[in-house]
mmCIF file of N, CA and C in Angstrom:
data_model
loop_
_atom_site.group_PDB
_atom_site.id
_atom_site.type_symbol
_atom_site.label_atom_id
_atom_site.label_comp_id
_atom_site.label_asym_id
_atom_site.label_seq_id
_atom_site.Cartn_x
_atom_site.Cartn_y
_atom_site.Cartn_z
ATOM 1 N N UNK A 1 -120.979 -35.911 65.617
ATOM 2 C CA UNK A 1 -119.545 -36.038 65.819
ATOM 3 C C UNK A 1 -118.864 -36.420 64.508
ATOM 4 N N UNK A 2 -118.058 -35.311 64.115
ATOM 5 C CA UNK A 2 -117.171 -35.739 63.349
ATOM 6 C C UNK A 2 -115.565 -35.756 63.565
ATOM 7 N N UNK A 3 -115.562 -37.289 63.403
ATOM 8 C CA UNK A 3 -113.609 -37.456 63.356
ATOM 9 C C UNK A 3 -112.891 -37.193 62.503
ATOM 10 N N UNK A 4 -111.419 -36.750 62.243
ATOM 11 C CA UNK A 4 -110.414 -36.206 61.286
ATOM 12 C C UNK A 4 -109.566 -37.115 61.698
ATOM 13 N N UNK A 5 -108.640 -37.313 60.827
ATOM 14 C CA UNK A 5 -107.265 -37.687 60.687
ATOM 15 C C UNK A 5 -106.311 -37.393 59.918
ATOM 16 N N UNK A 6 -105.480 -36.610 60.090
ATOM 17 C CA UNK A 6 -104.466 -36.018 58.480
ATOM 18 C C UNK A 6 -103.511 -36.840 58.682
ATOM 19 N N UNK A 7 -102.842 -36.926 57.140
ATOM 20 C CA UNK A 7 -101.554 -37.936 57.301
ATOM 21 C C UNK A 7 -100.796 -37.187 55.936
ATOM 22 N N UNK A 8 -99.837 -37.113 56.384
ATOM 23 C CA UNK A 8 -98.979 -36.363 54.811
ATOM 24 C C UNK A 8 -97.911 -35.453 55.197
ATOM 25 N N UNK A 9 -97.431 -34.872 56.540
ATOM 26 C CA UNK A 9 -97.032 -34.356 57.018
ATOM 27 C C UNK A 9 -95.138 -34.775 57.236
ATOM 28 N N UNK A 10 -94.374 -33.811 56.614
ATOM 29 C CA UNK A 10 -92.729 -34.481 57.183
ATOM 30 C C UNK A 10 -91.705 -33.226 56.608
ATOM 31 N N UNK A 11 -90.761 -34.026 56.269
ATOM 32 C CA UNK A 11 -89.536 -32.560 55.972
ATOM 33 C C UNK A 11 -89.229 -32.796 54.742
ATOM 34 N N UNK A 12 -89.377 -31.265 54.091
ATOM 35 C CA UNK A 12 -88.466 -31.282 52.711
ATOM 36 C C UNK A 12 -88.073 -30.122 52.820
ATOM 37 N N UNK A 13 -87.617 -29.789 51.450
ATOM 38 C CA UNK A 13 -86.265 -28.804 50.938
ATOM 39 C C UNK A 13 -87.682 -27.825 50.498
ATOM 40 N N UNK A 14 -86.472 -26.126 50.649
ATOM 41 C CA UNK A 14 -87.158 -25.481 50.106
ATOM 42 C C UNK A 14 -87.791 -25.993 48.230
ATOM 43 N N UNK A 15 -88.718 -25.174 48.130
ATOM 44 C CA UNK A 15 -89.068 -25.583 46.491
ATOM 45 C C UNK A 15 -89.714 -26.951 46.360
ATOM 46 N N UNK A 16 -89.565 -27.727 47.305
ATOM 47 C CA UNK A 16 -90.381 -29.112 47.268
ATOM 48 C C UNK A 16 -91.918 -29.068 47.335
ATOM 49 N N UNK A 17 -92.398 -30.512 47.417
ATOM 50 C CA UNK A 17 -94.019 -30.470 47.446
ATOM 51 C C UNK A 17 -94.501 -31.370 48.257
ATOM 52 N N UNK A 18 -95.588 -31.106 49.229
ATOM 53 C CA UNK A 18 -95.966 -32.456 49.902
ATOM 54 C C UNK A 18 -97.507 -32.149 49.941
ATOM 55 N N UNK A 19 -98.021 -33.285 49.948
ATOM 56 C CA UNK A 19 -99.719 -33.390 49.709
ATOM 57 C C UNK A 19 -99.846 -33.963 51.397
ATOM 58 N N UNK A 20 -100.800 -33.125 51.386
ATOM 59 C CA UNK A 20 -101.425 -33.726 52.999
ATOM 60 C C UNK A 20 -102.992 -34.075 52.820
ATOM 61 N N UNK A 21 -103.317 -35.132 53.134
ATOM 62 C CA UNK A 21 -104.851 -35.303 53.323
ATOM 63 C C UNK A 21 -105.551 -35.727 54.944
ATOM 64 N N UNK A 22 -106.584 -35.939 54.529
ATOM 65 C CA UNK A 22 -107.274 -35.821 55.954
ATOM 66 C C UNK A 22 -108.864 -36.914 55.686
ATOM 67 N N UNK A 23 -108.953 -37.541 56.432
ATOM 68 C CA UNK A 23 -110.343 -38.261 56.145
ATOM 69 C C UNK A 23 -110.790 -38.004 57.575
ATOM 70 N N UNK A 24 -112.412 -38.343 57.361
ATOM 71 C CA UNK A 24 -113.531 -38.063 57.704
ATOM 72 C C UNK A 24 -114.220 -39.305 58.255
ATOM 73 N N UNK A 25 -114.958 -39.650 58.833
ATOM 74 C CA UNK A 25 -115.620 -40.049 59.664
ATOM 75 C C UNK A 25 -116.297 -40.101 60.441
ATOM 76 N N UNK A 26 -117.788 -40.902 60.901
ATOM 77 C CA UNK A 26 -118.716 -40.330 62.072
ATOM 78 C C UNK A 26 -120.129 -39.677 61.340
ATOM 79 N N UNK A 27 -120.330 -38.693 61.755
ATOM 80 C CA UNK A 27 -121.479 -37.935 60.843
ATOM 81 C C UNK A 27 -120.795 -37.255 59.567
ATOM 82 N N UNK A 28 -120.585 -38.417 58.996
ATOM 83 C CA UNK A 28 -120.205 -37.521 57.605
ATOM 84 C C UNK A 28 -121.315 -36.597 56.640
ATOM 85 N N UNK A 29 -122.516 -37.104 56.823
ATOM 86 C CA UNK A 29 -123.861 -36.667 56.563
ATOM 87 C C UNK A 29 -123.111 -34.584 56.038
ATOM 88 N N UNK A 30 -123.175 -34.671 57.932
ATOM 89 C CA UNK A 30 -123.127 -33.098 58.570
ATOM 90 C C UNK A 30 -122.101 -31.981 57.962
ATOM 91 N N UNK A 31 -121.197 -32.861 57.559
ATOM 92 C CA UNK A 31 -120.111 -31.966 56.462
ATOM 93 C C UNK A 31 -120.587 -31.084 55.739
ATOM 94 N N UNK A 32 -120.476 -29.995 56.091
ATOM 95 C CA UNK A 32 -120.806 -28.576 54.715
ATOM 96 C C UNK A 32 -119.495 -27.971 54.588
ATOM 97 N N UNK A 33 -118.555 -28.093 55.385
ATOM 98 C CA UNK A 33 -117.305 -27.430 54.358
ATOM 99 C C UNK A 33 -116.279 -28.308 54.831
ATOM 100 N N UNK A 34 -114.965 -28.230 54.612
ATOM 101 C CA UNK A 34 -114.128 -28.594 55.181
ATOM 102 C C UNK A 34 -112.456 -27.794 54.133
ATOM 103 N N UNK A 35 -111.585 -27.812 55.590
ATOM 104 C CA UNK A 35 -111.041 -26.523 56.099
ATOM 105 C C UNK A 35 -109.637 -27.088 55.878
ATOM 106 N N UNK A 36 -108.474 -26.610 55.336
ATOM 107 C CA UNK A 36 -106.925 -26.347 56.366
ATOM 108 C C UNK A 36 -107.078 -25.872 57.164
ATOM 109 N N UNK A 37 -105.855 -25.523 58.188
ATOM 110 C CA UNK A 37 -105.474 -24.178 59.036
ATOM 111 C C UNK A 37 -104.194 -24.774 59.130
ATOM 112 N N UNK A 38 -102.967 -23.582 59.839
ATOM 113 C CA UNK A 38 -102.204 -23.660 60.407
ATOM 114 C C UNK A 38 -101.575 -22.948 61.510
ATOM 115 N N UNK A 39 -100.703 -23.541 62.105
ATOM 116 C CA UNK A 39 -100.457 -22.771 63.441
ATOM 117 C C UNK A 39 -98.888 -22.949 63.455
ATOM 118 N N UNK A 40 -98.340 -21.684 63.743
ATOM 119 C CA UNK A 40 -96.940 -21.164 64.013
ATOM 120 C C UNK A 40 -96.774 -21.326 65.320
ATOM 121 N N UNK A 41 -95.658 -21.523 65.862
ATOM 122 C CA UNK A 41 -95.131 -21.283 67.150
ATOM 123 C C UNK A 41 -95.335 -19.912 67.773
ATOM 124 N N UNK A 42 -96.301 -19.983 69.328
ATOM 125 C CA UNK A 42 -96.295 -18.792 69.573
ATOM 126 C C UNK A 42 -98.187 -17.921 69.049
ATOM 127 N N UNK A 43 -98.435 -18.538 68.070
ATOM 128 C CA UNK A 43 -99.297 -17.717 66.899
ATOM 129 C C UNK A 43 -100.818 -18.629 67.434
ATOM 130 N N UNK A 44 -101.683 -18.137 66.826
ATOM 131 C CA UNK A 44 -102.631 -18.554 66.417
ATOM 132 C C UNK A 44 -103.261 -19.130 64.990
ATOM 133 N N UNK A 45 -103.979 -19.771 65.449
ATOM 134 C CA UNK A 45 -104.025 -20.641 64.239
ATOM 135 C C UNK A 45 -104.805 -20.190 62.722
ATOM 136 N N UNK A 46 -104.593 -20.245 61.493
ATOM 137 C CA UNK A 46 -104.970 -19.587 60.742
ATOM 138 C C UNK A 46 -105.192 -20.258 59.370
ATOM 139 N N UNK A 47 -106.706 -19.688 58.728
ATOM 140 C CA UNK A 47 -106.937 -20.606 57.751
ATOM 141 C C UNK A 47 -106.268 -20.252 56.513
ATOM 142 N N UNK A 48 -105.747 -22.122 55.819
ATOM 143 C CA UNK A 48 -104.939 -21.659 54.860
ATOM 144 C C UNK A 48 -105.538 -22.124 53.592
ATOM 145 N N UNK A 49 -106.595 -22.968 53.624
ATOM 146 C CA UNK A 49 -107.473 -22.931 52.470
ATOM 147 C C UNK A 49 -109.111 -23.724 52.997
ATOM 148 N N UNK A 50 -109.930 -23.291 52.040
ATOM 149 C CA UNK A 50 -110.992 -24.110 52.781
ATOM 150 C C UNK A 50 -111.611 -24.487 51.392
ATOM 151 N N UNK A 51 -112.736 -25.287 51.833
ATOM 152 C CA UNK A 51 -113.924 -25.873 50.536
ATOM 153 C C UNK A 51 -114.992 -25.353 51.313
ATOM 154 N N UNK A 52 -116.530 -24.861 51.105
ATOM 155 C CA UNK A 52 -117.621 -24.484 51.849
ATOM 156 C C UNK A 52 -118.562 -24.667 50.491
ATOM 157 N N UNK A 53 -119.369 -25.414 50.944
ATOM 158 C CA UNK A 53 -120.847 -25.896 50.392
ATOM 159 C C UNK A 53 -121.064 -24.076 49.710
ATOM 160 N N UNK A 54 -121.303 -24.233 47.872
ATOM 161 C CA UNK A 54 -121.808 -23.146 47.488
ATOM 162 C C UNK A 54 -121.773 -22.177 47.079
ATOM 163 N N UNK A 55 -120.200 -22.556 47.291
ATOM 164 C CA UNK A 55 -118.510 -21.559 47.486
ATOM 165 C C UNK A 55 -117.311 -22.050 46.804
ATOM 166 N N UNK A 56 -116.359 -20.791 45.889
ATOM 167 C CA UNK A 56 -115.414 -21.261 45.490
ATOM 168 C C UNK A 56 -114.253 -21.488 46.732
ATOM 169 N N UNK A 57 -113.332 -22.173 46.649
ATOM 170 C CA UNK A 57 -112.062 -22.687 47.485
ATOM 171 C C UNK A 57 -111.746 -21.167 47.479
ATOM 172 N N UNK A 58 -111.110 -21.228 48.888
ATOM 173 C CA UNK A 58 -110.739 -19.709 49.060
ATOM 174 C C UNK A 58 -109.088 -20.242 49.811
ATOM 175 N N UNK A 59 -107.980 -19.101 50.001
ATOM 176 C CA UNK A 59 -107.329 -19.385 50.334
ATOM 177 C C UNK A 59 -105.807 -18.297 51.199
ATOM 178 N N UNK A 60 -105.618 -18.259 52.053
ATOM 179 C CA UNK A 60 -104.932 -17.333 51.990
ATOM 180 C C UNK A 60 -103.928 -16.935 51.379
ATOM 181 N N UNK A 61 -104.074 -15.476 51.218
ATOM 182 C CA UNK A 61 -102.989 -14.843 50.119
ATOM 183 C C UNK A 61 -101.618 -15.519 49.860
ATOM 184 N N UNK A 62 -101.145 -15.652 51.241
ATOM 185 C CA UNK A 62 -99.365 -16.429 50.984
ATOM 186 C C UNK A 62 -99.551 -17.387 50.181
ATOM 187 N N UNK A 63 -100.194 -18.247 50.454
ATOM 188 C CA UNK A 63 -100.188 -19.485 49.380
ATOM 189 C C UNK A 63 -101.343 -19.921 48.237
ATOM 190 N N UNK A 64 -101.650 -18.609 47.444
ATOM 191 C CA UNK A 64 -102.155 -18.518 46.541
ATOM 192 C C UNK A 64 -101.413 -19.174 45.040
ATOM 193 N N UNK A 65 -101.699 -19.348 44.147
ATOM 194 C CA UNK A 65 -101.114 -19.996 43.316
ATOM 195 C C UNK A 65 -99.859 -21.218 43.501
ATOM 196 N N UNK A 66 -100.067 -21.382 44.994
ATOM 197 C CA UNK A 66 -98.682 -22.785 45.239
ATOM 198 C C UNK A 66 -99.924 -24.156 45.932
ATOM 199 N N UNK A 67 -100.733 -23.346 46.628
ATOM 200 C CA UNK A 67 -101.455 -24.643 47.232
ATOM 201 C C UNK A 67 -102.435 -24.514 46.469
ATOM 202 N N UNK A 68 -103.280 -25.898 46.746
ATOM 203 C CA UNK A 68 -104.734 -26.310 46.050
ATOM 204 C C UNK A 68 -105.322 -27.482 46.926
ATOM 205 N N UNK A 69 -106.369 -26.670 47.652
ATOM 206 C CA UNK A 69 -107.121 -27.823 48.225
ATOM 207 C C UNK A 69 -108.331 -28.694 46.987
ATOM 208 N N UNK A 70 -108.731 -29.675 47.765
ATOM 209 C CA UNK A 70 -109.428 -30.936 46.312
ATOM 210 C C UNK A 70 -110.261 -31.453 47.900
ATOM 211 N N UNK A 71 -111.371 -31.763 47.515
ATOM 212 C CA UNK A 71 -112.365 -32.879 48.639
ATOM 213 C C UNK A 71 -112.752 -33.771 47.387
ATOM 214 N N UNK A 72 -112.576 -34.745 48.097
ATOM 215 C CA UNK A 72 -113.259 -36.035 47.400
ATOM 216 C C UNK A 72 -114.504 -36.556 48.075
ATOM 217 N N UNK A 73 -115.841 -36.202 48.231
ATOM 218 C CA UNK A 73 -116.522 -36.536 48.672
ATOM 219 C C UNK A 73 -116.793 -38.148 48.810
ATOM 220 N N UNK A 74 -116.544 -39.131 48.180
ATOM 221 C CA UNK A 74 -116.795 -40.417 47.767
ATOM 222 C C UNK A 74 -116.589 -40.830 48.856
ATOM 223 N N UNK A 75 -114.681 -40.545 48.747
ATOM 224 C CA UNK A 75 -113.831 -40.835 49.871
ATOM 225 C C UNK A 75 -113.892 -40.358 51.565
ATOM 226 N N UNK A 76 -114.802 -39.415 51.099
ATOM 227 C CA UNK A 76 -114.659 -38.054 52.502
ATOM 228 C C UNK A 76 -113.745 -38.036 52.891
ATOM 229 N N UNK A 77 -112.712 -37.196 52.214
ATOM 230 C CA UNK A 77 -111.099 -36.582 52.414
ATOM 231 C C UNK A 77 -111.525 -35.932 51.417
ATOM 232 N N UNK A 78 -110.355 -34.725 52.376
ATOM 233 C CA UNK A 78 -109.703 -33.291 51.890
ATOM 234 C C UNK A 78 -108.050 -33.343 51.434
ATOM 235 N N UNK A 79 -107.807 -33.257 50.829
ATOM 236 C CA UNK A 79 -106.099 -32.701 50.337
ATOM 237 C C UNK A 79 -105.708 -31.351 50.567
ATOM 238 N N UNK A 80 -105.199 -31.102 50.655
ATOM 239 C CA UNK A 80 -104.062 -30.369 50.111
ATOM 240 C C UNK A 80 -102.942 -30.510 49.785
ATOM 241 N N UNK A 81 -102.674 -30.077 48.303
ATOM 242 C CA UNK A 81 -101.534 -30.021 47.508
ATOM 243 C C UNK A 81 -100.591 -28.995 47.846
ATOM 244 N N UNK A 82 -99.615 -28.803 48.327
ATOM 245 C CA UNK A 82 -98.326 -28.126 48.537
ATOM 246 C C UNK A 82 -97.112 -27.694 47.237
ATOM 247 N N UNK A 83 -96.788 -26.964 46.631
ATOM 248 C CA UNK A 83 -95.858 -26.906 45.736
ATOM 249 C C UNK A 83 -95.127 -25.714 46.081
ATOM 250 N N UNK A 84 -94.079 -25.499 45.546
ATOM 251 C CA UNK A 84 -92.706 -24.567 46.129
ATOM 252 C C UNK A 84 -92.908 -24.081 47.424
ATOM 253 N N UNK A 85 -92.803 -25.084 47.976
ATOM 254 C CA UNK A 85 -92.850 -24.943 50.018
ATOM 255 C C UNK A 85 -91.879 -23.770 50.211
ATOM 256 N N UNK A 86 -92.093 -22.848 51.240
ATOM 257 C CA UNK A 86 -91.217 -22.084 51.476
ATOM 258 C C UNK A 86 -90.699 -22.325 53.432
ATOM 259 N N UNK A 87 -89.861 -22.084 53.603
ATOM 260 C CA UNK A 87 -89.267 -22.169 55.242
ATOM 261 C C UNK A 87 -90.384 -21.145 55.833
ATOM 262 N N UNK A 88 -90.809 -20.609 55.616
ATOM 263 C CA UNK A 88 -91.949 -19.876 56.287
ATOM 264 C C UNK A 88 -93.324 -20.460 56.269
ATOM 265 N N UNK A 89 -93.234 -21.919 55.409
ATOM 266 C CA UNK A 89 -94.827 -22.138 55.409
ATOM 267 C C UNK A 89 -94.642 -23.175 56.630
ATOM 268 N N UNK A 90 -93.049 -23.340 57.597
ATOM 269 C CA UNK A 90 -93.204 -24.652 58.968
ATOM 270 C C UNK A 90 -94.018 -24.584 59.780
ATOM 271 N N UNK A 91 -94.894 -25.467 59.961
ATOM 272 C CA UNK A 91 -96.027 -24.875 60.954
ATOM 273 C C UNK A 91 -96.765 -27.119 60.836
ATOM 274 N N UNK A 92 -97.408 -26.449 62.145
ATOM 275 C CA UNK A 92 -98.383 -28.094 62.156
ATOM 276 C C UNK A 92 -99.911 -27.770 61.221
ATOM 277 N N UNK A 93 -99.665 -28.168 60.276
ATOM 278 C CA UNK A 93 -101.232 -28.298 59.851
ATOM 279 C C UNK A 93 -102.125 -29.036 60.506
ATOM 280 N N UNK A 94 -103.603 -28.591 60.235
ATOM 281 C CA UNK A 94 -105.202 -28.946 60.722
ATOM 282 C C UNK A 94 -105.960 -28.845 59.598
ATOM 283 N N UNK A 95 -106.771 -30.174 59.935
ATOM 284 C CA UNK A 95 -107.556 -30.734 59.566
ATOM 285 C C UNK A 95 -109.220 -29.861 60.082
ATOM 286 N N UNK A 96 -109.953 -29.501 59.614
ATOM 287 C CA UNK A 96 -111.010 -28.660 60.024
ATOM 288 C C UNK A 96 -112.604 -28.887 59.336
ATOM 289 N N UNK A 97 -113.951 -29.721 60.051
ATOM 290 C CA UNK A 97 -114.878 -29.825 58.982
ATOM 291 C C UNK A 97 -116.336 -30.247 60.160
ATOM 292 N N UNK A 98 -117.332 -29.146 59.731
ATOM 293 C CA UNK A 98 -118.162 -29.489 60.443
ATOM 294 C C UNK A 98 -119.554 -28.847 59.158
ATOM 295 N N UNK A 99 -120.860 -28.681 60.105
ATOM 296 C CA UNK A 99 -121.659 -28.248 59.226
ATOM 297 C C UNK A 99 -122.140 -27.055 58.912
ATOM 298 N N UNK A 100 -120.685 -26.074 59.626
ATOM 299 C CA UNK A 100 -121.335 -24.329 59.673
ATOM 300 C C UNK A 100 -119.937 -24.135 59.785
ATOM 301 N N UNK A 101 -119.285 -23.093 58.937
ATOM 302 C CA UNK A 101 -118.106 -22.646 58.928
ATOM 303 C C UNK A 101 -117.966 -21.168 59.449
ATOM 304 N N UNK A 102 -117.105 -21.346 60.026
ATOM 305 C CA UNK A 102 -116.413 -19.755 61.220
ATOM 306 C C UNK A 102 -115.104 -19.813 60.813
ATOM 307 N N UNK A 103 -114.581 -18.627 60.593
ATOM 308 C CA UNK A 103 -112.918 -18.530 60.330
ATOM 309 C C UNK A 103 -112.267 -19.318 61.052
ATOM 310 N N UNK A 104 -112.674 -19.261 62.781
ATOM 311 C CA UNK A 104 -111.770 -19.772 63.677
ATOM 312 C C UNK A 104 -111.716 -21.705 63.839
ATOM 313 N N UNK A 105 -112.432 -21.650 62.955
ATOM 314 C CA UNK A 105 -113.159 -23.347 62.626
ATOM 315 C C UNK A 105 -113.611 -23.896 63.836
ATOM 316 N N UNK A 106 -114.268 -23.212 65.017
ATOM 317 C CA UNK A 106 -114.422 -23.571 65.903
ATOM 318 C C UNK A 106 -115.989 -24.163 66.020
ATOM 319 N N UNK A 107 -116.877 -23.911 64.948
ATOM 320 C CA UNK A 107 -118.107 -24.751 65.052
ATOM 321 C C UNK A 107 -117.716 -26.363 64.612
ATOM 322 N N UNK A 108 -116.840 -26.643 64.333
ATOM 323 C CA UNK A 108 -116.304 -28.438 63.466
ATOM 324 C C UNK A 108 -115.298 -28.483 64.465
ATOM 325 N N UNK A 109 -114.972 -29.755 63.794
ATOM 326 C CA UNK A 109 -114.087 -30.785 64.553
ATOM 327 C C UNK A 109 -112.488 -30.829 63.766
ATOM 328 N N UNK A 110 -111.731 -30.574 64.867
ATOM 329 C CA UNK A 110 -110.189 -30.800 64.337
ATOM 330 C C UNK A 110 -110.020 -32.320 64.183
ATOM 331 N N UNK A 111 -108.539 -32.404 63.451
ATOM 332 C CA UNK A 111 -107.741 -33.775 63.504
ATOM 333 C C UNK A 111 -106.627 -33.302 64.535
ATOM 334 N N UNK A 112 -105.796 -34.126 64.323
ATOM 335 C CA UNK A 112 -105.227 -34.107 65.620
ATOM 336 C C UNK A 112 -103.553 -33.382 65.076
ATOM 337 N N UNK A 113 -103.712 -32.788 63.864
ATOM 338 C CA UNK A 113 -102.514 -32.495 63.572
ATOM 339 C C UNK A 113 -101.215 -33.152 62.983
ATOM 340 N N UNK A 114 -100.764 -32.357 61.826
ATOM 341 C CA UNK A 114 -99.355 -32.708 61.244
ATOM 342 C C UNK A 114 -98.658 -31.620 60.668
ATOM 343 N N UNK A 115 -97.374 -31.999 61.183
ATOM 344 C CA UNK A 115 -95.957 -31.143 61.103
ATOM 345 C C UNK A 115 -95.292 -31.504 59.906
ATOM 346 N N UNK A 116 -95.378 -30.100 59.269
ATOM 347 C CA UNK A 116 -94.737 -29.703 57.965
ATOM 348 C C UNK A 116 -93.608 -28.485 58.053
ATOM 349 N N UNK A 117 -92.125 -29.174 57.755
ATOM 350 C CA UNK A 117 -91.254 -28.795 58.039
ATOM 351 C C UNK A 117 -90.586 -28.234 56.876
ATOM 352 N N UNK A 118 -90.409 -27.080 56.273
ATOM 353 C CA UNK A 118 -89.518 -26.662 55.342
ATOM 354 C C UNK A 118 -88.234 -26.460 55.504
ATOM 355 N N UNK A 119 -87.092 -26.941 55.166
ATOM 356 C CA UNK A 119 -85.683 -26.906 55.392
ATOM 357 C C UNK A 119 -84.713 -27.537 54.718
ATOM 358 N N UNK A 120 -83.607 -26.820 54.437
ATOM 359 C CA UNK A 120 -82.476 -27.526 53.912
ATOM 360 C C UNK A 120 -81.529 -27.748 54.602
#
């Protein structure tokens, strides 16, 4: 069992930046990757950057050169860095990390979610 918790989540202006992280807990041992995702209203949920044991950080196309995920193993937390937020990136971020990675991050354990709001 692994627990998540993200915290970093709130409202800014287009062009702004917000860092979201997430810690770990429980079998931290079992960690081989750990994940974003996000989910739109309506949508399914979708990965927006990950770390995987072995592997460079991968990330989806939209937010290529604006985000940057970082794991701090020490700490066991994940970041993500946010820069020129766009009104299309509003969505609740997830927290995602177990010891076998699937797109749908459904072999690991979620956090419980945070809402990132782009708007002026």
């Amino acid at each position: 069992q692994v627990q998540l918790v993200e915290s970093g989540g709130g409202l800014v202006q287009p062009g702004g930046s917000l860092r979201l992280s997430c810690a770990a807990s429980g079998s931290i041992v079992s960690i081989n990757y750990m994940a974003w995702y996000r989910q739109f209203p309506g949508k399914q949920r979708e990965l927006v950057a990950a770390i995987i044991t072995g592997t460079s950080p991968v990330y989806v196309d939209s937010v290529k050169g604006r985000f940057t995920i970082s794991r701090d193993n020490a700490k066991n937390t994940v970041n993500l860095q946010m820069n020129s937020l766009k009104p299309e990136d509003t969505a609740v971020y997830y927290c995602n990390a177990g010891p076998s990675y699937h797109p749908l991050g459904k072999l690991g354990s979620w956090g419980q979610g945070t809402q990132v709001t782009v708007s002026s």
